[in-house]
Tab-separated table of C-alpha atoms and ligand atoms in Angstrom:
chain	number	residue	atom	x	y	z
I	1	UNK	CA	-24.403	-2.921	7.299
I	2	UNK	CA	-23.034	-6.180	8.272
I	3	UNK	CA	-20.101	-7.253	8.901
I	4	UNK	CA	-18.457	-9.145	6.238
I	5	UNK	CA	-18.532	-12.698	6.956
I	6	UNK	CA	-22.077	-12.434	7.290
I	7	UNK	CA	-21.935	-10.403	3.782
I	8	UNK	CA	-19.531	-12.924	1.895
I	9	UNK	CA	-20.587	-16.226	4.078
I	10	UNK	CA	-20.952	-18.303	0.848
I	11	UNK	CA	-17.484	-17.345	-0.412
I	12	UNK	CA	-15.548	-17.943	2.415
I	13	UNK	CA	-14.049	-20.634	5.022
I	14	UNK	CA	-17.198	-19.611	8.187
I	15	UNK	CA	-19.958	-22.271	8.660
I	16	UNK	CA	-23.244	-21.684	10.580
I	17	UNK	CA	-23.050	-20.770	13.754
I	18	UNK	CA	-19.544	-20.626	13.969
I	19	UNK	CA	-18.189	-17.729	16.321
I	20	UNK	CA	-17.843	-14.108	14.139
I	21	UNK	CA	-16.243	-11.674	15.491
I	22	UNK	CA	-17.398	-8.508	13.891
I	23	UNK	CA	-16.980	-4.679	14.450
I	24	UNK	CA	-19.333	-4.267	11.290
I	25	UNK	CA	-16.502	-3.899	8.674
I	26	UNK	CA	-16.330	-3.893	4.954
I	27	UNK	CA	-19.080	-2.026	3.099
I	28	UNK	CA	-16.434	0.772	2.499
I	29	UNK	CA	-17.399	4.215	-0.021
I	30	UNK	CA	-16.300	3.409	-3.914
I	31	UNK	CA	-15.848	6.924	-4.508
I	32	UNK	CA	-15.696	8.643	-7.940
I	33	UNK	CA	-12.645	11.499	-8.121
I	34	UNK	CA	-13.379	13.914	-10.974
I	35	UNK	CA	-10.045	15.617	-10.247
I	36	UNK	CA	-7.410	12.947	-10.319
I	37	UNK	CA	-9.300	11.582	-13.008
I	38	UNK	CA	-8.021	15.267	-14.804
I	39	UNK	CA	-4.802	14.658	-13.905
I	40	UNK	CA	-3.807	11.373	-15.533
I	41	UNK	CA	-6.662	11.281	-18.606
I	42	UNK	CA	-8.613	7.755	-17.366
I	43	UNK	CA	-11.567	7.031	-14.916
I	44	UNK	CA	-10.426	6.793	-11.912
I	45	UNK	CA	-12.378	5.414	-8.665
I	46	UNK	CA	-11.278	5.036	-4.607
I	47	UNK	CA	-11.493	2.652	-2.751
I	48	UNK	CA	-11.711	4.081	0.719
I	49	UNK	CA	-10.640	1.843	3.321
I	50	UNK	CA	-9.526	4.421	5.424
I	51	UNK	CA	-13.506	3.869	6.723
I	52	UNK	CA	-13.341	0.923	8.042
I	53	UNK	CA	-13.828	0.538	12.531
I	54	UNK	CA	-10.201	0.727	13.390
I	55	UNK	CA	-9.522	3.217	9.918
I	56	UNK	CA	-8.152	0.894	7.172
I	57	UNK	CA	-8.043	-2.136	5.499
I	58	UNK	CA	-6.801	-5.090	7.677
I	59	UNK	CA	-10.079	-5.223	9.406
I	60	UNK	CA	-11.372	-7.190	6.655
I	61	UNK	CA	-9.010	-9.934	7.460
I	62	UNK	CA	-8.470	-9.428	11.311
I	63	UNK	CA	-12.226	-10.629	11.478
I	64	UNK	CA	-11.824	-13.479	9.819
I	65	UNK	CA	-8.448	-14.273	11.251
I	66	UNK	CA	-10.060	-13.526	15.052
I	67	UNK	CA	-12.870	-15.498	14.635
I	68	UNK	CA	-10.846	-18.383	13.536
I	69	UNK	CA	-8.819	-18.133	16.309
I	70	UNK	CA	-12.152	-17.499	18.514
I	71	UNK	CA	-13.200	-20.535	16.977
I	72	UNK	CA	-10.188	-22.799	17.124
I	73	UNK	CA	-10.297	-22.277	21.301
I	74	UNK	CA	-7.226	-19.428	20.668
I	75	UNK	CA	-7.116	-17.530	24.137
I	76	UNK	CA	-4.056	-14.895	22.385
I	77	UNK	CA	-3.631	-13.226	19.105
I	78	UNK	CA	-0.274	-12.016	18.117
I	79	UNK	CA	1.752	-9.434	15.502
I	80	UNK	CA	4.412	-8.170	14.290
I	81	UNK	CA	2.986	-4.755	12.486
I	82	UNK	CA	3.869	-1.387	11.322
I	83	UNK	CA	0.584	0.071	12.474
I	84	UNK	CA	-2.595	-0.828	11.257
I	85	UNK	CA	-2.371	-4.596	11.805
I	86	UNK	CA	-1.452	-3.528	15.689
I	87	UNK	CA	-4.280	-1.152	16.323
I	88	UNK	CA	-6.446	-3.841	13.828
I	89	UNK	CA	-5.459	-6.921	16.432
I	90	UNK	CA	-5.903	-4.801	19.198
I	91	UNK	CA	-9.430	-3.642	18.325
I	92	UNK	CA	-11.036	-7.417	17.277
I	93	UNK	CA	-9.076	-9.041	20.241
I	94	UNK	CA	-11.180	-6.407	22.428
I	95	UNK	CA	-13.878	-7.264	21.210
I	96	UNK	CA	-13.675	-11.183	21.670
I	97	UNK	CA	-12.273	-10.866	24.860
I	98	UNK	CA	-9.032	-12.296	24.098
I	99	UNK	CA	-5.451	-11.481	25.153
I	100	UNK	CA	-4.157	-9.582	21.789
I	101	UNK	CA	0.305	-8.916	21.471
I	102	UNK	CA	1.341	-6.812	19.163
I	103	UNK	CA	5.404	-5.850	18.514
I	104	UNK	CA	5.929	-2.663	16.241
I	105	UNK	CA	9.379	-1.542	15.159
I	106	UNK	CA	10.123	1.371	18.003
I	107	UNK	CA	9.499	4.730	17.484
I	108	UNK	CA	8.165	4.030	13.817
I	109	UNK	CA	4.434	3.419	13.902
I	110	UNK	CA	2.254	6.812	13.501
I	111	UNK	CA	0.902	7.992	16.831
I	112	UNK	CA	-2.755	7.603	16.260
I	113	UNK	CA	-1.826	3.921	15.883
I	114	UNK	CA	-0.023	3.027	18.680
I	115	UNK	CA	-3.031	5.389	20.549
I	116	UNK	CA	-5.478	2.538	19.026
I	117	UNK	CA	-3.508	-0.184	20.037
I	118	UNK	CA	-2.964	1.000	23.529
I	119	UNK	CA	-6.550	1.689	24.214
I	120	UNK	CA	-7.719	-1.186	23.317
I	121	UNK	CA	-6.097	-2.886	25.486
I	122	UNK	CA	-3.393	-4.774	23.606
I	123	UNK	CA	-0.151	-5.253	25.222
I	124	UNK	CA	2.654	-2.884	23.289
I	125	UNK	CA	6.465	-3.838	22.625
I	126	UNK	CA	8.788	-1.770	20.886
I	127	UNK	CA	11.608	-3.817	18.914
I	128	UNK	CA	14.565	-2.096	18.729
I	129	UNK	CA	14.899	-3.919	15.367
I	130	UNK	CA	12.164	-3.375	11.880
I	131	UNK	CA	9.227	-4.360	11.237
I	132	UNK	CA	10.436	-7.637	9.181
I	133	UNK	CA	12.718	-9.150	12.188
I	134	UNK	CA	9.605	-8.609	14.208
I	135	UNK	CA	7.423	-10.537	12.171
I	136	UNK	CA	10.769	-13.173	12.165
I	137	UNK	CA	10.660	-13.536	15.509
I	138	UNK	CA	6.340	-13.502	16.109
I	139	UNK	CA	6.734	-16.759	13.414
I	140	UNK	CA	8.943	-18.509	15.716
I	141	UNK	CA	7.369	-17.589	18.898
I	142	UNK	CA	3.925	-17.907	17.712
I	143	UNK	CA	4.957	-21.919	16.643
I	144	UNK	CA	6.335	-23.524	19.921
I	145	UNK	CA	3.360	-21.529	22.245
I	146	UNK	CA	-0.060	-21.515	22.068
I	147	UNK	CA	-0.798	-17.225	20.299
I	148	UNK	CA	-2.091	-17.893	17.354
I	149	UNK	CA	-0.286	-15.224	14.740
I	150	UNK	CA	-3.139	-13.430	13.115
I	151	UNK	CA	-0.443	-11.404	9.920
I	152	UNK	CA	-0.914	-11.680	6.777
I	153	UNK	CA	0.908	-15.218	6.658
I	154	UNK	CA	-2.436	-16.517	8.218
I	155	UNK	CA	-5.137	-17.345	5.931
I	156	UNK	CA	-7.876	-15.763	7.104
I	157	UNK	CA	-5.940	-12.167	6.646
I	158	UNK	CA	-6.367	-12.992	2.852
I	159	UNK	CA	-9.513	-14.432	2.380
I	160	UNK	CA	-11.293	-11.671	4.668
I	161	UNK	CA	-9.037	-9.263	2.802
I	162	UNK	CA	-10.303	-10.584	-0.704
I	163	UNK	CA	-13.723	-9.388	-0.107
I	164	UNK	CA	-13.002	-5.761	-1.269
I	165	UNK	CA	-12.515	-7.185	-4.149
I	166	UNK	CA	-16.338	-7.966	-4.532
I	167	UNK	CA	-17.215	-4.641	-3.527
I	168	UNK	CA	-15.615	-3.563	-6.460
I	169	UNK	CA	-16.487	-5.494	-8.773
I	170	UNK	CA	-20.364	-5.003	-7.237
I	171	UNK	CA	-20.043	-1.366	-7.432
I	172	UNK	CA	-18.809	-0.625	-11.044
I	173	UNK	CA	-20.829	-4.049	-12.674
I	174	UNK	CA	-17.622	-5.552	-13.195
I	175	UNK	CA	-16.059	-3.148	-15.104
I	176	UNK	CA	-12.429	-2.435	-13.915
I	177	UNK	CA	-9.392	-1.845	-16.413
I	178	UNK	CA	-6.661	-1.786	-14.046
I	179	UNK	CA	-6.155	-2.011	-9.972
I	180	UNK	CA	-3.784	0.187	-8.649
I	181	UNK	CA	-2.250	-0.648	-4.206
I	182	UNK	CA	0.344	-0.254	-2.328
I	183	UNK	CA	2.466	-2.761	-1.479
I	184	UNK	CA	4.147	-3.604	2.087
I	185	UNK	CA	4.232	-7.211	3.242
I	186	UNK	CA	1.911	-8.348	-0.349
I	187	UNK	CA	-0.689	-9.578	1.862
I	188	UNK	CA	-3.601	-6.926	0.170
I	189	UNK	CA	-2.363	-7.162	-3.572
I	190	UNK	CA	-2.604	-10.991	-2.694
I	191	UNK	CA	-6.863	-11.158	-1.536
I	192	UNK	CA	-7.860	-8.665	-4.030
I	193	UNK	CA	-6.345	-11.324	-7.260
I	194	UNK	CA	-7.614	-13.608	-4.997
I	195	UNK	CA	-10.957	-11.887	-4.782
I	196	UNK	CA	-10.773	-10.791	-8.525
I	197	UNK	CA	-9.960	-14.331	-9.950
I	198	UNK	CA	-13.140	-15.787	-7.503
I	199	UNK	CA	-15.105	-13.635	-10.062
I	200	UNK	CA	-13.651	-14.235	-13.056
I	201	UNK	CA	-11.847	-10.967	-14.173
I	202	UNK	CA	-8.346	-10.241	-14.567
I	203	UNK	CA	-7.776	-6.186	-13.717
I	204	UNK	CA	-4.350	-5.573	-14.450
I	205	UNK	CA	-2.704	-4.962	-10.657
I	206	UNK	CA	-0.338	-1.944	-10.661
I	207	UNK	CA	1.446	-2.135	-7.624
I	208	UNK	CA	3.441	0.769	-5.747
I	209	UNK	CA	6.304	0.407	-3.352
I	210	UNK	CA	7.967	3.220	-1.388
I	211	UNK	CA	11.836	3.597	-3.287
I	212	UNK	CA	13.507	3.360	0.343
I	213	UNK	CA	11.660	0.208	0.663
I	214	UNK	CA	10.866	-1.711	-2.650
I	215	UNK	CA	12.213	-5.000	-2.092
I	216	UNK	CA	9.717	-5.629	-5.302
I	217	UNK	CA	11.279	-3.871	-7.910
I	218	UNK	CA	14.713	-4.724	-6.713
I	219	UNK	CA	14.245	-8.139	-7.122
I	220	UNK	CA	16.153	-8.658	-3.550
I	221	UNK	CA	14.781	-8.087	0.514
I	222	UNK	CA	16.239	-4.590	1.907
I	223	UNK	CA	18.047	-4.522	4.738
I	224	UNK	CA	17.151	-1.375	6.338
I	225	UNK	CA	14.031	0.285	4.458
I	226	UNK	CA	13.327	4.297	5.169
I	227	UNK	CA	10.094	6.021	3.774
I	228	UNK	CA	8.199	8.789	5.384
I	229	UNK	CA	5.147	6.237	4.665
I	230	UNK	CA	5.768	4.439	7.882
I	231	UNK	CA	2.960	1.631	7.675
I	232	UNK	CA	5.135	-0.008	4.097
I	233	UNK	CA	8.595	0.541	6.131
I	234	UNK	CA	9.462	-3.365	5.239
I	235	UNK	CA	12.395	-4.972	3.612
I	236	UNK	CA	10.805	-9.047	2.477
I	237	UNK	CA	7.748	-8.799	2.200
I	238	UNK	CA	5.812	-12.491	2.736
I	239	UNK	CA	3.813	-12.560	0.120
I	240	UNK	CA	6.200	-12.303	-2.396
I	241	UNK	CA	5.614	-14.836	-5.245
I	242	UNK	CA	2.521	-14.564	-4.799
I	243	UNK	CA	2.131	-10.863	-5.015
I	244	UNK	CA	4.511	-11.020	-8.175
I	245	UNK	CA	2.414	-13.540	-9.702
I	246	UNK	CA	-0.857	-11.124	-9.203
I	247	UNK	CA	1.094	-8.516	-10.927
I	248	UNK	CA	2.676	-10.760	-14.050
I	249	UNK	CA	-0.109	-12.931	-14.206
I	250	UNK	CA	-2.593	-9.719	-14.893
I	251	UNK	CA	-0.610	-7.978	-17.371
I	252	UNK	CA	0.509	-5.411	-15.087
I	253	UNK	CA	3.370	-4.404	-12.918
I	254	UNK	CA	5.462	-3.057	-9.195
I	255	UNK	CA	7.029	0.434	-9.106
I	256	UNK	CA	8.457	2.906	-6.884
I	257	UNK	CA	7.195	6.013	-6.080
I	258	UNK	CA	9.298	8.691	-4.144
I	259	UNK	CA	8.532	10.080	-0.931
I	260	UNK	CA	8.259	13.220	-2.807
I	261	UNK	CA	5.900	11.574	-4.789
I	262	UNK	CA	3.600	10.091	-2.180
I	263	UNK	CA	3.426	13.405	-0.510
I	264	UNK	CA	2.614	15.027	-3.466
I	265	UNK	CA	-0.167	12.433	-3.684
I	266	UNK	CA	-1.356	13.007	-0.068
I	267	UNK	CA	-1.790	15.805	-0.759
I	268	UNK	CA	-3.592	16.384	-3.498
I	269	UNK	CA	-6.265	14.510	-2.056
I	270	UNK	CA	-7.119	15.680	1.034
I	271	UNK	CA	-6.904	19.108	-0.669
I	272	UNK	CA	-8.556	18.404	-4.594
I	273	UNK	CA	-10.545	15.253	-3.576
I	274	UNK	CA	-11.304	15.975	-0.039
I	275	UNK	CA	-9.992	12.167	0.763
I	276	UNK	CA	-7.327	12.339	3.700
I	277	UNK	CA	-5.778	8.687	3.685
I	278	UNK	CA	-2.120	8.502	5.156
I	279	UNK	CA	0.760	8.434	3.402
I	280	UNK	CA	1.182	4.711	3.012
I	281	UNK	CA	-2.325	4.472	1.212
I	282	UNK	CA	-1.074	7.906	-1.058
I	283	UNK	CA	1.691	5.579	-2.999
I	284	UNK	CA	-1.825	3.850	-4.635
I	285	UNK	CA	-2.178	7.188	-6.686
I	286	UNK	CA	1.805	8.749	-6.942
I	287	UNK	CA	2.131	5.302	-8.335
I	288	UNK	CA	-1.316	6.087	-10.950
I	289	UNK	CA	-0.003	9.873	-11.503
I	290	UNK	CA	4.211	8.438	-12.051
I	291	UNK	CA	3.570	5.322	-14.293
I	292	UNK	CA	0.235	5.331	-14.796
I	293	UNK	CA	-1.917	2.403	-15.556
I	294	UNK	CA	-1.186	0.783	-19.455
I	295	UNK	CA	-3.602	1.251	-21.544
I	296	UNK	CA	-6.393	0.997	-18.875
I	297	UNK	CA	-9.600	3.175	-18.733
I	298	UNK	CA	-11.259	2.634	-15.370
I	299	UNK	CA	-8.852	2.257	-12.202
I	300	UNK	CA	-9.222	1.870	-8.470
I	301	UNK	CA	-7.115	3.423	-6.415
I	302	UNK	CA	-6.801	1.209	-2.695
I	303	UNK	CA	-6.590	3.787	0.028
I	304	UNK	CA	-5.901	1.058	2.971
I	305	UNK	CA	-5.994	3.553	5.584
I	306	UNK	CA	-6.918	7.059	7.112
I	307	UNK	CA	-5.477	10.113	6.969
I	308	UNK	CA	-6.164	10.518	10.854
I	309	UNK	CA	-3.853	7.535	11.540
I	310	UNK	CA	-0.282	9.662	11.693
I	311	UNK	CA	-1.549	13.203	11.992
I	312	UNK	CA	2.576	14.279	12.696
I	313	UNK	CA	3.232	13.710	9.000
I	314	UNK	CA	0.396	15.369	7.714
I	315	UNK	CA	1.111	18.862	10.189
I	316	UNK	CA	4.636	18.360	8.373
I	317	UNK	CA	2.825	19.186	5.021
I	318	UNK	CA	0.729	21.940	5.250
I	319	UNK	CA	0.961	25.467	6.681
I	320	UNK	CA	0.672	26.767	9.726
I	321	UNK	CA	-2.689	28.116	11.873
I	322	UNK	CA	-3.315	32.224	11.744
I	323	UNK	CA	-3.370	33.449	15.334
I	324	UNK	CA	-5.973	36.211	15.634
I	325	UNK	CA	-7.184	38.180	18.882
I	326	UNK	CA	-10.645	38.188	19.625
I	327	UNK	CA	-11.615	41.604	18.271
I	328	UNK	CA	-14.028	41.957	14.496
I	329	UNK	CA	-11.314	44.120	12.826
I	330	UNK	CA	-8.626	41.326	13.877
I	331	UNK	CA	-10.784	38.482	12.853
I	332	UNK	CA	-12.122	40.187	9.127
I	333	UNK	CA	-7.852	40.779	8.636
I	334	UNK	CA	-7.472	37.147	9.196
I	335	UNK	CA	-10.442	35.555	7.465
I	336	UNK	CA	-10.062	38.235	3.886
I	337	UNK	CA	-6.628	38.683	3.543
C	1	LIG	C1	-2.265	1.358	5.328
C	1	LIG	O1	-0.314	-2.724	9.634
C	1	LIG	O2	1.599	-4.397	7.182
C	1	LIG	O3	1.549	-4.763	0.881
C	1	LIG	O4	1.628	-4.495	10.056
C	1	LIG	O5	-1.134	-0.460	6.979
C	1	LIG	O6	-0.713	-5.924	2.841
C	1	LIG	O7	1.163	-5.019	3.813
C	1	LIG	C2	0.651	-2.268	7.150
C	1	LIG	C3	0.794	-2.552	5.822
C	1	LIG	C4	-0.578	-0.500	3.425
C	1	LIG	C5	0.357	-2.318	2.929
C	1	LIG	N1	-1.344	0.506	3.805
C	1	LIG	O8	-0.043	-4.054	2.542
C	1	LIG	C6	1.474	-3.848	9.109
C	1	LIG	C7	1.516	-3.624	7.676
C	1	LIG	C8	-1.809	0.318	4.501
C	1	LIG	C9	-1.144	-0.709	5.567
C	1	LIG	C10	0.004	-1.555	3.856
C	1	LIG	C11	0.217	-1.524	5.008
C	1	LIG	P1	0.481	-5.285	2.386
């Protein structure tokens, strides 16, 4: 499959001959979820964004943001991140042969994402502060230094991420009643809404935030957001108004889900659907289970990142392995009991 700039060039702000930094992102599976559909009583499809090259939806935005940065002559790119943007930036900067710098909240990003950022050769800076403070600082820094900011405040990120809506539309023949999606910094819900609008579609947009990090639900920024879903541990989303507009003008809503509900959906998807996503991604399904999706009959849930990103949380949720002596009788007992 071609990368998404190539696949959707006529709908993206790129011209023939522009540099394209791609890892063949996009074209991710949209998988029917029979057990989840039965549980909630509507037809549910899962958009598996963990199948992107670095394991999250961020690659859609990053191919565009880094390609544009290279086109504009940037020698370095920077972001604040709860982890996935950092991993994606690092990979695309490596691919482009430019410097990558990421600022992450110290001790608060999942192990897989940290490993990715470091392996791809980015400079990883651990801030004694949260994501919101990190974003504030990189905005100030990039305003006065020749370093391109590729958080989703960057328009190219939203442009790239809207292509996921195009893919869902193609696969479902534009027949979709509602979209369930986790909301952190609110770039992705903004992007999906833009994508659907460009096709003349108006599915209800249901955004879900972790209860301890739910500024849009409470209507004010949260000073110290907390949740097991570290990717969406964000208290002051950059695209606040656009996200609210997507939800209200589509007839959707924003709701909170507890960590317990998130983890229940996380385990359910892995054990009952064979789909391993990260905790933040499971917020979309937790929200559908807890709050429903209005009158919708056909729903898509966006699973934004791969479960392997966060092995620590996974291992805390499951039983222990079974130790065994290397003898047939022992293995018989272990397997059959
Ligand atoms: C798995 O990486 O903000 O509402 O810095 O990694 O567009 O922010 C990640 C966000 C959902 C929320 N699911 O999307 C970052 C970062 C996963 C994520 C979100 C994120 P937005």
